[in-house]
Tab-separated table of C-alpha atoms and ligand atoms in Angstrom:
chain	number	residue	atom	x	y	z
A	1	MET	CA	-59.301	-30.885	-31.589
A	2	THR	CA	-58.303	-34.195	-30.150
A	3	ALA	CA	-56.717	-36.017	-27.239
A	4	THR	CA	-53.012	-37.076	-27.127
A	5	ILE	CA	-52.146	-39.692	-24.746
A	6	LEU	CA	-48.518	-39.640	-23.016
A	7	VAL	CA	-47.026	-42.469	-21.508
A	8	GLY	CA	-43.560	-43.992	-20.169
A	9	ALA	CA	-42.543	-46.793	-22.004
A	10	GLN	CA	-40.007	-48.339	-19.096
A	11	TRP	CA	-40.364	-48.291	-15.407
A	12	GLY	CA	-41.578	-44.613	-14.754
A	13	ASP	CA	-39.153	-41.794	-14.472
A	14	GLU	CA	-38.577	-41.627	-18.466
A	15	GLY	CA	-38.565	-37.700	-18.025
A	16	LYS	CA	-42.522	-37.321	-19.017
A	17	GLY	CA	-42.892	-34.169	-16.554
A	18	ARG	CA	-40.659	-32.237	-19.201
A	19	VAL	CA	-42.492	-33.828	-22.084
A	20	ALA	CA	-45.947	-33.058	-20.494
A	21	ASP	CA	-44.552	-29.380	-20.067
A	22	TRP	CA	-43.726	-29.123	-23.749
A	23	LEU	CA	-47.222	-30.604	-25.057
A	24	ALA	CA	-48.725	-28.459	-22.221
A	25	ALA	CA	-47.923	-25.394	-24.135
A	26	GLU	CA	-50.186	-26.889	-27.240
A	27	SER	CA	-53.258	-27.945	-24.846
A	28	ASP	CA	-56.549	-26.701	-23.306
A	29	ILE	CA	-56.386	-29.365	-20.841
A	30	VAL	CA	-53.927	-31.660	-19.375
A	31	ALA	CA	-55.599	-34.245	-17.589
A	32	ARG	CA	-53.867	-37.275	-15.302
A	33	TYR	CA	-55.558	-40.239	-15.597
A	34	ALA	CA	-53.987	-42.919	-13.365
A	35	GLY	CA	-51.821	-43.390	-10.064
A	36	GLY	CA	-51.570	-41.043	-7.195
A	37	ASP	CA	-48.824	-39.147	-5.532
A	38	ASN	CA	-46.464	-42.077	-5.941
A	39	ALA	CA	-45.619	-40.114	-9.331
A	40	GLY	CA	-42.638	-37.099	-9.276
A	41	HIS	CA	-42.292	-34.643	-12.151
A	42	THR	CA	-39.522	-32.584	-12.283
A	43	VAL	CA	-39.784	-29.358	-14.366
A	44	VAL	CA	-37.437	-26.676	-14.616
A	45	VAL	CA	-38.541	-23.151	-15.890
A	46	GLY	CA	-35.646	-20.784	-15.850
A	47	GLU	CA	-34.106	-20.589	-12.019
A	48	LYS	CA	-37.122	-22.305	-11.122
A	49	ILE	CA	-37.345	-26.200	-10.290
A	50	TYR	CA	-41.294	-27.534	-9.494
A	51	LYS	CA	-41.464	-30.776	-8.154
A	52	LEU	CA	-45.028	-31.989	-8.540
A	53	HIS	CA	-46.608	-35.165	-7.786
A	54	LEU	CA	-50.244	-34.852	-8.183
A	55	ILE	CA	-51.180	-31.829	-9.938
A	56	PRO	CA	-49.939	-32.270	-13.896
A	57	SER	CA	-47.033	-29.886	-14.839
A	58	GLY	CA	-49.599	-28.342	-17.211
A	59	ILE	CA	-50.531	-25.715	-14.074
A	60	LEU	CA	-47.479	-23.660	-15.302
A	61	HIS	CA	-48.954	-22.743	-18.234
A	62	GLY	CA	-51.477	-19.967	-17.771
A	63	GLN	CA	-54.158	-21.161	-20.548
A	64	VAL	CA	-54.240	-24.843	-19.046
A	65	VAL	CA	-56.913	-26.318	-17.103
A	66	CYS	CA	-55.746	-29.140	-15.104
A	67	VAL	CA	-57.914	-32.201	-14.364
A	68	LEU	CA	-57.442	-35.134	-11.845
A	69	GLY	CA	-59.253	-37.610	-13.216
A	70	ASN	CA	-61.310	-40.408	-12.057
A	71	GLY	CA	-58.812	-43.475	-12.411
A	72	MET	CA	-56.530	-41.534	-9.760
A	73	VAL	CA	-56.114	-42.223	-6.022
A	74	VAL	CA	-55.646	-38.858	-4.240
A	75	ASN	CA	-54.262	-38.195	-0.820
A	76	PRO	CA	-56.547	-34.848	0.031
A	77	VAL	CA	-53.765	-33.721	2.424
A	78	ASN	CA	-50.916	-34.022	0.175
A	79	LEU	CA	-52.972	-32.259	-2.749
A	80	VAL	CA	-53.565	-29.222	-0.222
A	81	ARG	CA	-49.931	-29.027	0.442
A	82	GLU	CA	-49.222	-29.241	-3.572
A	83	ILE	CA	-51.620	-26.353	-3.954
A	84	ASP	CA	-49.933	-24.289	-1.243
A	85	GLU	CA	-46.566	-24.859	-2.606
A	86	LEU	CA	-47.399	-23.671	-6.047
A	87	GLU	CA	-49.450	-20.868	-5.107
A	88	ARG	CA	-46.360	-19.889	-2.719
A	89	ALA	CA	-44.067	-19.958	-5.920
A	90	GLY	CA	-46.323	-17.440	-7.895
A	91	VAL	CA	-48.750	-20.071	-9.682
A	92	PRO	CA	-52.174	-19.597	-9.288
A	93	VAL	CA	-54.373	-22.642	-8.521
A	94	THR	CA	-57.889	-21.902	-8.464
A	95	PRO	CA	-61.106	-23.872	-9.334
A	96	GLU	CA	-61.035	-22.504	-12.661
A	97	ARG	CA	-57.691	-23.997	-13.143
A	98	LEU	CA	-57.772	-27.220	-11.445
A	99	ILE	CA	-60.775	-29.912	-11.517
A	100	ILE	CA	-60.757	-33.066	-9.465
A	101	SER	CA	-63.110	-35.787	-10.284
A	102	THR	CA	-65.675	-36.626	-7.883
A	103	ARG	CA	-65.100	-40.303	-8.807
A	104	ALA	CA	-61.663	-40.455	-7.993
A	105	HIS	CA	-60.556	-42.461	-4.899
A	106	ILE	CA	-59.213	-41.100	-1.695
A	107	ILE	CA	-56.193	-42.219	-0.154
A	108	THR	CA	-56.993	-42.090	3.651
A	109	PRO	CA	-54.441	-42.169	6.577
A	110	ALA	CA	-55.419	-46.096	6.735
A	111	HIS	CA	-54.370	-46.759	3.174
A	112	VAL	CA	-50.790	-45.284	3.699
A	113	ALA	CA	-50.453	-47.121	7.534
A	114	LEU	CA	-51.243	-50.406	5.596
A	115	ASP	CA	-48.874	-50.141	2.492
A	116	ALA	CA	-46.206	-49.963	5.307
A	117	ALA	CA	-47.696	-52.755	7.211
A	118	SER	CA	-48.346	-54.697	4.010
A	119	GLU	CA	-44.295	-54.338	2.838
A	120	LYS	CA	-43.456	-55.329	6.273
A	121	ALA	CA	-45.492	-58.455	5.883
A	122	ARG	CA	-43.679	-59.507	2.744
A	123	GLY	CA	-39.981	-59.066	4.054
A	124	LYS	CA	-37.911	-60.239	1.514
A	125	GLU	CA	-40.310	-60.232	-1.129
A	126	ALA	CA	-41.233	-56.317	-0.767
A	127	ILE	CA	-42.369	-54.714	-3.558
A	128	GLY	CA	-40.418	-51.614	-2.486
A	129	THR	CA	-43.612	-49.254	-3.003
A	130	THR	CA	-43.424	-45.638	-2.297
A	131	LEU	CA	-45.611	-46.106	0.873
A	132	ARG	CA	-47.758	-43.720	-0.495
A	133	GLY	CA	-50.936	-45.785	0.388
A	134	ILE	CA	-51.376	-46.354	-3.266
A	135	GLY	CA	-51.799	-50.414	-3.497
A	136	PRO	CA	-54.323	-50.391	-0.159
A	137	ALA	CA	-56.226	-47.542	-1.921
A	138	TYR	CA	-57.028	-49.332	-5.250
A	139	LEU	CA	-57.289	-52.555	-3.315
A	140	ASP	CA	-60.353	-50.799	-1.377
A	141	LYS	CA	-61.841	-49.206	-5.020
A	142	THR	CA	-62.000	-52.675	-6.676
A	143	GLY	CA	-63.083	-54.205	-3.484
A	144	ARG	CA	-66.063	-51.852	-3.758
A	145	GLN	CA	-65.219	-50.698	-0.431
A	146	GLY	CA	-63.206	-47.126	-1.154
A	147	LEU	CA	-64.118	-43.369	-0.423
A	148	ARG	CA	-64.362	-41.169	-3.290
A	149	ALA	CA	-63.444	-37.797	-3.525
A	150	GLY	CA	-67.230	-36.695	-3.994
A	151	GLU	CA	-67.639	-37.824	-0.421
A	152	MET	CA	-65.904	-34.937	0.604
A	153	ILE	CA	-68.795	-32.610	-0.136
A	154	ASP	CA	-70.859	-34.019	3.063
A	155	VAL	CA	-67.633	-33.258	5.446
A	156	GLU	CA	-69.442	-34.952	8.652
A	157	THR	CA	-70.530	-38.366	7.081
A	158	TYR	CA	-66.706	-37.985	5.311
A	159	ALA	CA	-65.396	-37.958	8.966
A	160	ASP	CA	-67.421	-40.618	10.051
A	161	GLN	CA	-66.437	-43.262	7.322
A	162	LEU	CA	-62.582	-42.125	7.470
A	163	ILE	CA	-62.482	-43.186	11.262
A	164	GLN	CA	-64.442	-46.124	10.735
A	165	ARG	CA	-61.767	-47.185	7.964
A	166	ILE	CA	-58.808	-46.190	10.368
A	167	GLU	CA	-60.218	-48.131	13.337
A	168	ALA	CA	-60.401	-51.387	10.814
A	169	ALA	CA	-57.122	-50.857	9.382
A	170	ASN	CA	-55.827	-50.399	12.900
A	171	VAL	CA	-56.696	-54.308	13.826
A	172	VAL	CA	-53.925	-55.268	10.955
A	173	ILE	CA	-51.578	-52.534	11.765
A	174	ALA	CA	-51.421	-53.886	15.354
A	175	ALA	CA	-50.875	-57.454	13.889
A	176	GLN	CA	-47.741	-56.415	12.312
A	177	GLY	CA	-46.386	-54.925	15.870
A	178	MET	CA	-46.691	-51.480	14.386
A	179	GLU	CA	-48.316	-48.303	15.928
A	180	PRO	CA	-51.915	-48.147	15.660
A	181	LEU	CA	-53.153	-44.722	14.268
A	182	GLN	CA	-55.210	-42.087	16.490
A	183	PRO	CA	-58.363	-41.819	14.380
A	184	GLN	CA	-59.359	-38.206	15.842
A	185	GLN	CA	-56.094	-37.168	15.305
A	186	ALA	CA	-55.498	-38.704	12.449
A	187	THR	CA	-58.775	-37.543	10.521
A	188	GLU	CA	-58.101	-33.622	11.371
A	189	ALA	CA	-56.069	-32.682	8.787
A	190	TYR	CA	-58.166	-34.956	6.251
A	191	ILE	CA	-61.256	-32.325	7.409
A	192	ASP	CA	-59.367	-29.313	6.659
A	193	ALA	CA	-58.319	-30.374	3.168
A	194	ALA	CA	-61.750	-31.749	2.488
A	195	GLN	CA	-63.100	-28.011	3.148
A	196	ARG	CA	-60.327	-26.482	0.812
A	197	LEU	CA	-60.925	-28.827	-1.787
A	198	ARG	CA	-64.622	-28.861	-2.127
A	199	PRO	CA	-64.692	-25.990	-4.588
A	200	PHE	CA	-61.974	-27.997	-7.056
A	201	LEU	CA	-64.761	-31.082	-7.435
A	202	ARG	CA	-66.643	-31.884	-10.535
A	203	ASP	CA	-67.981	-34.526	-12.683
A	204	THR	CA	-64.775	-34.650	-15.039
A	205	THR	CA	-66.446	-36.978	-17.638
A	206	LEU	CA	-69.308	-34.546	-18.633
A	207	TYR	CA	-66.434	-31.685	-18.506
A	208	LEU	CA	-64.108	-33.664	-20.709
A	209	ASN	CA	-66.408	-34.643	-23.039
A	210	ALA	CA	-68.088	-31.186	-23.538
A	211	ARG	CA	-64.649	-29.636	-24.162
A	212	LEU	CA	-63.848	-32.120	-26.975
A	213	LYS	CA	-66.908	-31.645	-28.565
A	214	GLU	CA	-66.361	-28.097	-28.408
A	215	GLY	CA	-62.579	-28.473	-30.043
A	216	ALA	CA	-60.361	-28.408	-27.200
A	217	THR	CA	-57.123	-30.379	-27.151
A	218	ILE	CA	-56.505	-32.577	-24.339
A	219	LEU	CA	-53.178	-34.097	-23.162
A	220	CYS	CA	-53.919	-37.285	-21.056
A	221	GLU	CA	-50.798	-37.420	-18.898
A	222	GLY	CA	-49.749	-41.020	-17.632
A	223	ALA	CA	-47.850	-41.323	-14.421
A	224	GLN	CA	-45.612	-44.379	-13.918
A	225	GLY	CA	-44.655	-46.264	-16.966
A	226	THR	CA	-45.738	-49.565	-19.015
A	227	MET	CA	-43.693	-51.769	-16.861
A	228	LEU	CA	-45.151	-50.918	-13.869
A	229	ASP	CA	-48.956	-51.355	-15.229
A	230	VAL	CA	-50.881	-54.071	-13.098
A	231	ASP	CA	-51.585	-56.224	-16.619
A	232	HIS	CA	-48.751	-55.378	-18.295
A	233	GLY	CA	-45.838	-54.704	-16.139
A	234	ASP	CA	-43.661	-57.182	-14.553
A	235	TYR	CA	-46.478	-58.402	-11.903
A	236	PRO	CA	-46.333	-58.184	-8.911
A	237	PHE	CA	-43.347	-55.851	-8.916
A	238	VAL	CA	-46.009	-53.270	-10.316
A	239	THR	CA	-48.221	-50.504	-9.133
A	240	SER	CA	-51.636	-50.612	-8.902
A	241	SER	CA	-53.169	-48.866	-11.568
A	242	SER	CA	-53.056	-48.513	-15.648
A	243	PRO	CA	-50.375	-46.368	-16.629
A	244	THR	CA	-50.599	-47.704	-20.215
A	245	SER	CA	-52.916	-45.812	-23.004
A	246	GLY	CA	-55.944	-47.969	-22.339
A	247	GLY	CA	-55.889	-46.786	-18.686
A	248	ALA	CA	-56.547	-42.904	-20.379
A	249	LEU	CA	-59.530	-43.896	-21.617
A	250	ILE	CA	-61.183	-45.441	-18.523
A	251	GLY	CA	-59.266	-43.081	-15.767
A	252	LEU	CA	-60.892	-39.967	-17.929
A	253	GLY	CA	-64.342	-41.438	-19.153
A	254	ILE	CA	-63.467	-40.504	-22.963
A	255	GLY	CA	-63.906	-42.751	-25.858
A	256	PRO	CA	-61.220	-43.964	-28.403
A	257	ARG	CA	-62.536	-42.057	-31.005
A	258	TRP	CA	-60.949	-38.769	-29.668
A	259	VAL	CA	-57.559	-39.906	-29.501
A	260	ASN	CA	-55.289	-39.037	-32.759
A	261	ARG	CA	-51.724	-39.264	-30.867
A	262	VAL	CA	-49.970	-41.885	-28.391
A	263	VAL	CA	-46.366	-40.065	-27.681
A	264	GLY	CA	-44.483	-42.898	-25.823
A	265	VAL	CA	-41.436	-41.792	-23.507
A	266	ALA	CA	-38.066	-43.721	-22.912
A	267	LYS	CA	-34.835	-42.786	-21.385
A	268	CYS	CA	-32.069	-43.714	-23.811
A	269	PHE	CA	-30.762	-46.305	-20.834
A	270	SER	CA	-32.936	-48.190	-18.337
A	271	THR	CA	-33.866	-47.193	-15.211
A	272	ARG	CA	-35.863	-48.675	-12.219
A	273	VAL	CA	-36.646	-47.961	-8.614
A	274	GLY	CA	-38.052	-50.619	-5.864
A	275	SER	CA	-37.814	-54.290	-6.403
A	276	GLY	CA	-38.186	-56.493	-9.494
A	277	PRO	CA	-36.623	-57.945	-12.311
A	278	MET	CA	-34.308	-55.758	-14.624
A	279	PRO	CA	-32.400	-57.627	-17.184
A	280	THR	CA	-30.027	-55.231	-18.221
A	281	GLU	CA	-28.991	-53.711	-14.937
A	282	LEU	CA	-25.611	-52.571	-14.415
A	283	GLU	CA	-23.670	-52.506	-11.307
A	284	GLY	CA	-20.200	-50.822	-10.382
A	285	ASP	CA	-18.826	-48.408	-12.438
A	286	LEU	CA	-21.024	-48.308	-15.928
A	287	GLY	CA	-24.097	-48.064	-13.488
A	288	ASP	CA	-22.900	-45.259	-10.915
A	289	ARG	CA	-21.872	-43.358	-14.177
A	290	LEU	CA	-25.601	-43.042	-15.796
A	291	ARG	CA	-27.037	-43.051	-12.041
A	292	GLY	CA	-24.926	-39.695	-11.824
A	293	THR	CA	-23.674	-38.396	-7.899
A	294	GLY	CA	-27.034	-36.877	-6.894
A	295	ALA	CA	-25.454	-33.383	-7.172
A	296	ASN	CA	-28.201	-32.552	-9.671
A	297	PHE	CA	-32.017	-32.904	-9.208
A	298	TRP	CA	-32.026	-34.594	-12.604
A	299	ASP	CA	-29.516	-37.400	-11.499
A	300	GLU	CA	-30.814	-40.814	-11.223
A	301	PHE	CA	-32.722	-40.569	-7.475
A	302	GLY	CA	-36.159	-40.604	-7.095
A	303	THR	CA	-38.283	-37.285	-6.894
A	304	THR	CA	-40.906	-38.864	-4.342
A	305	THR	CA	-38.712	-41.342	-2.103
A	306	GLY	CA	-34.921	-40.275	-3.113
A	307	ARG	CA	-34.117	-43.554	-3.534
A	308	PRO	CA	-31.057	-44.296	-6.221
A	309	ARG	CA	-32.260	-45.778	-9.159
A	310	ARG	CA	-31.212	-49.093	-10.461
A	311	CYS	CA	-29.469	-48.071	-13.763
A	312	GLY	CA	-28.790	-50.348	-17.066
A	313	TRP	CA	-28.562	-50.315	-20.850
A	314	PHE	CA	-31.568	-49.456	-22.939
A	315	ASP	CA	-33.682	-52.467	-22.722
A	316	GLY	CA	-35.143	-53.022	-26.403
A	317	PRO	CA	-37.614	-56.005	-25.255
A	318	VAL	CA	-39.447	-53.744	-22.687
A	319	VAL	CA	-39.686	-50.620	-24.910
A	320	ARG	CA	-40.725	-52.611	-28.153
A	321	TYR	CA	-43.294	-54.306	-25.791
A	322	ALA	CA	-44.842	-51.245	-24.541
A	323	ALA	CA	-44.783	-49.813	-27.996
A	324	LEU	CA	-47.349	-52.619	-28.649
A	325	VAL	CA	-49.455	-52.341	-25.831
A	326	ASN	CA	-49.547	-48.585	-26.293
A	327	GLY	CA	-49.771	-48.325	-29.839
A	328	PHE	CA	-47.444	-45.583	-29.729
A	329	THR	CA	-47.780	-43.065	-32.811
A	330	GLU	CA	-43.954	-41.348	-31.985
A	331	MET	CA	-41.453	-41.717	-29.287
A	332	VAL	CA	-39.398	-39.063	-27.146
A	333	ILE	CA	-35.941	-40.149	-26.286
A	334	THR	CA	-34.777	-38.409	-23.175
A	335	LYS	CA	-31.366	-37.759	-21.580
A	336	LEU	CA	-29.346	-38.659	-24.415
A	337	ASP	CA	-26.896	-35.736	-23.080
A	338	VAL	CA	-26.147	-38.596	-20.393
A	339	LEU	CA	-24.649	-40.966	-22.796
A	340	SER	CA	-21.745	-38.678	-24.143
A	341	GLY	CA	-18.420	-40.088	-23.313
A	342	PHE	CA	-18.937	-43.477	-23.264
A	343	GLU	CA	-16.349	-45.013	-25.695
A	344	THR	CA	-19.325	-48.079	-26.775
A	345	LEU	CA	-22.958	-48.351	-26.064
A	346	LYS	CA	-25.063	-51.474	-25.518
A	347	ILE	CA	-28.644	-51.934	-26.508
A	348	ALA	CA	-30.284	-55.274	-25.549
A	349	VAL	CA	-32.238	-56.397	-28.555
A	350	ALA	CA	-33.503	-59.621	-27.212
A	351	TYR	CA	-33.169	-61.957	-24.298
A	352	ASP	CA	-31.974	-65.575	-24.147
A	353	ILE	CA	-34.044	-67.631	-21.982
A	354	ASP	CA	-32.607	-71.255	-21.594
A	355	GLY	CA	-31.746	-71.296	-25.122
A	356	ARG	CA	-35.048	-69.344	-26.498
A	357	ARG	CA	-34.747	-65.976	-28.142
A	358	LEU	CA	-37.400	-63.446	-27.113
A	359	THR	CA	-37.828	-59.913	-28.463
A	360	SER	CA	-40.433	-59.443	-25.698
A	361	PRO	CA	-40.376	-59.787	-22.059
A	362	PRO	CA	-41.745	-63.614	-21.253
A	363	GLU	CA	-44.586	-63.741	-19.423
A	364	THR	CA	-43.730	-65.380	-16.034
A	365	LEU	CA	-41.549	-63.650	-13.653
A	366	ALA	CA	-39.677	-66.859	-12.940
A	367	GLU	CA	-38.646	-66.563	-16.786
A	368	LEU	CA	-37.569	-63.144	-16.882
A	369	SER	CA	-35.718	-63.512	-13.795
A	370	HIS	CA	-33.303	-65.393	-15.430
A	371	ALA	CA	-33.377	-63.526	-19.121
A	372	VAL	CA	-29.829	-63.080	-20.629
A	373	PRO	CA	-29.763	-59.627	-22.531
A	374	VAL	CA	-28.489	-60.286	-26.202
A	375	TYR	CA	-26.682	-57.124	-26.807
A	376	GLU	CA	-25.642	-55.183	-29.485
A	377	THR	CA	-22.447	-52.732	-29.171
A	378	LEU	CA	-23.002	-49.423	-31.000
A	379	PRO	CA	-19.940	-46.803	-31.447
A	380	GLY	CA	-20.388	-43.875	-28.761
A	381	TRP	CA	-19.732	-39.840	-28.901
A	382	SER	CA	-17.637	-37.578	-27.131
A	383	GLU	CA	-19.375	-34.493	-28.031
A	384	ASP	CA	-21.461	-32.656	-25.094
A	385	LEU	CA	-24.952	-32.817	-26.587
A	386	THR	CA	-26.402	-30.129	-24.220
A	387	GLY	CA	-25.968	-27.188	-26.425
A	388	VAL	CA	-27.670	-29.216	-29.960
A	389	ARG	CA	-30.694	-27.772	-30.921
A	390	ARG	CA	-31.045	-29.205	-34.547
A	391	TRP	CA	-31.238	-33.063	-35.376
A	392	ALA	CA	-28.195	-32.327	-37.951
A	393	ASP	CA	-26.221	-30.989	-35.414
A	394	LEU	CA	-26.293	-34.525	-33.129
A	395	PRO	CA	-23.094	-36.449	-33.710
A	396	ALA	CA	-23.300	-39.191	-36.632
A	397	ASN	CA	-23.093	-42.174	-33.713
A	398	ALA	CA	-26.125	-40.578	-31.483
A	399	ARG	CA	-28.155	-40.258	-34.554
A	400	ALA	CA	-27.062	-43.930	-35.297
A	401	TYR	CA	-28.153	-45.161	-31.708
A	402	LEU	CA	-31.456	-43.153	-32.256
A	403	GLU	CA	-32.089	-45.175	-35.481
A	404	ARG	CA	-31.355	-48.200	-33.909
A	405	ILE	CA	-33.863	-47.733	-31.342
A	406	GLU	CA	-36.263	-46.642	-33.927
A	407	ALA	CA	-35.864	-49.690	-36.149
A	408	LEU	CA	-36.253	-52.107	-33.136
A	409	LEU	CA	-39.520	-50.555	-31.936
A	410	ASP	CA	-40.878	-49.590	-35.469
A	411	VAL	CA	-42.054	-46.252	-33.965
A	412	PRO	CA	-40.536	-43.106	-35.366
A	413	VAL	CA	-38.168	-41.455	-32.813
A	414	LYS	CA	-39.471	-37.825	-33.339
A	415	THR	CA	-38.068	-35.710	-30.597
A	416	VAL	CA	-34.932	-35.941	-27.933
A	417	SER	CA	-34.026	-34.202	-24.768
A	418	VAL	CA	-30.136	-33.134	-24.315
A	419	GLY	CA	-31.074	-31.269	-21.006
A	420	PRO	CA	-33.859	-30.461	-18.193
A	421	GLU	CA	-34.201	-26.906	-19.565
A	422	ARG	CA	-37.487	-26.171	-21.765
A	423	ASP	CA	-35.315	-25.611	-24.642
A	424	GLN	CA	-33.298	-28.559	-24.457
A	425	LEU	CA	-35.439	-30.222	-26.666
A	426	VAL	CA	-34.261	-31.590	-30.278
A	427	PHE	CA	-36.971	-32.313	-33.456
A	428	ALA	CA	-36.713	-34.716	-35.925
A	429	GLU	CA	-36.404	-32.917	-38.935
B	501	IMP	P1	-46.422	-48.009	-5.384
B	501	IMP	O1	-46.847	-47.079	-6.704
B	501	IMP	O2	-46.304	-47.217	-4.669
B	501	IMP	O3	-47.399	-49.014	-4.910
B	501	IMP	O4	-45.376	-48.668	-5.796
B	501	IMP	C1	-44.967	-49.959	-6.829
B	501	IMP	C2	-43.988	-49.931	-7.753
B	501	IMP	O5	-43.698	-48.792	-8.591
B	501	IMP	C3	-42.513	-49.578	-6.792
B	501	IMP	O6	-41.476	-50.453	-7.464
B	501	IMP	C4	-42.303	-48.245	-6.876
B	501	IMP	O7	-40.904	-47.950	-6.870
B	501	IMP	C5	-42.810	-48.075	-8.437
B	501	IMP	N1	-43.366	-46.443	-8.430
B	501	IMP	C6	-44.563	-46.255	-8.459
B	501	IMP	N2	-44.578	-44.885	-8.621
B	501	IMP	C7	-43.700	-44.493	-9.522
B	501	IMP	C8	-43.125	-43.603	-10.382
B	501	IMP	O8	-43.722	-42.597	-10.667
B	501	IMP	N3	-41.769	-43.813	-10.997
B	501	IMP	C9	-41.115	-44.889	-10.613
B	501	IMP	N4	-41.632	-45.993	-10.084
B	501	IMP	C10	-42.644	-45.868	-9.473
């Protein structure tokens, strides 16, 4: 009868998609509150693998209404493509099942081009963005010159506004020595997308509040992760939105009184794509072993960009900080099966920075860049966990590993995943 917020505790890619898929089964509505198609959720249902970027994985559950909230930035052309792909796979996506906030911001072709231009201008300091236009779209939003989804209703004015923005962006793009956009050509697909998406547009704030009042259960689905949050992450190597739990309230227009559960998702080791500090990063064999070869879709290669992810040991200070910022009430620890076969495992419990011991990430990038992890070494386990379905059947060392994480975070670990399939979840007894 309330709202659950689902948040990534690391740098994104924690496995939120499969957790959202599980929680969606108990929800009436699944609403995304921040980010755009920089996200990538992979959900496996039997033989089928769904790769979603904008639409919440709740769409795979017949009873669920999916909402793209006001806090999102939406590329309409990519959204139409995703709707078409789902429909081709036999998943109906109708305006009764998918609602887009009229207040969400539009990612224009200009934003996508400006993202590339800005990364090029940064040279060695590049963020390593997903090049989906996310930063420039949020920049226009906060600069009070963005284009909102509701503008798609009046297609003619919308087209004029798109052209104006493309022409303005062309000046910056040309200055970077890049190919300018053809305004008319770049706008065509956007106009087609606007016609398709009009029936899906609605005031989602009023809708969500009315449904909450009636007793509906809402899952607020976060994308990215806490360390990519524009306030709480390792700025400037962050995304431009607030993936943390506070972002859910702003990004959906609901009050804190409705929230009774904040579920944190962390992988049992660390991964990161793009640039920025990662104190527990492992290079060489150990990193490769955690990453996998790429032969399986759940190996550590980006869903959106295909880039290999940087891998490292579990970073206690990062996830502990995430627990504080988000107010996690419980944790899901994912991919525990991947750790089978390591003789010993390490967990960073603190950082040493110039002789100071910190249990949370420092505020400045300069300090974080030379943080030396303080590790605890735990015994590993050799058993294959993919078939485990009861907590008591987890090897004693795996349980000890989870208990150490629980103690570090001071949040109960209630669920672990041991593989990508829907039923490969183990619940604490
Ligand atoms: P942007 O969100 O495309 O601007 O990228 C900013 C940073 O966030 C880059 O380091 C990206 O790799 C990272 N990022 C954005 N979305 C995701 C995600 O869904 N998973 C992991 N990293 C992401």
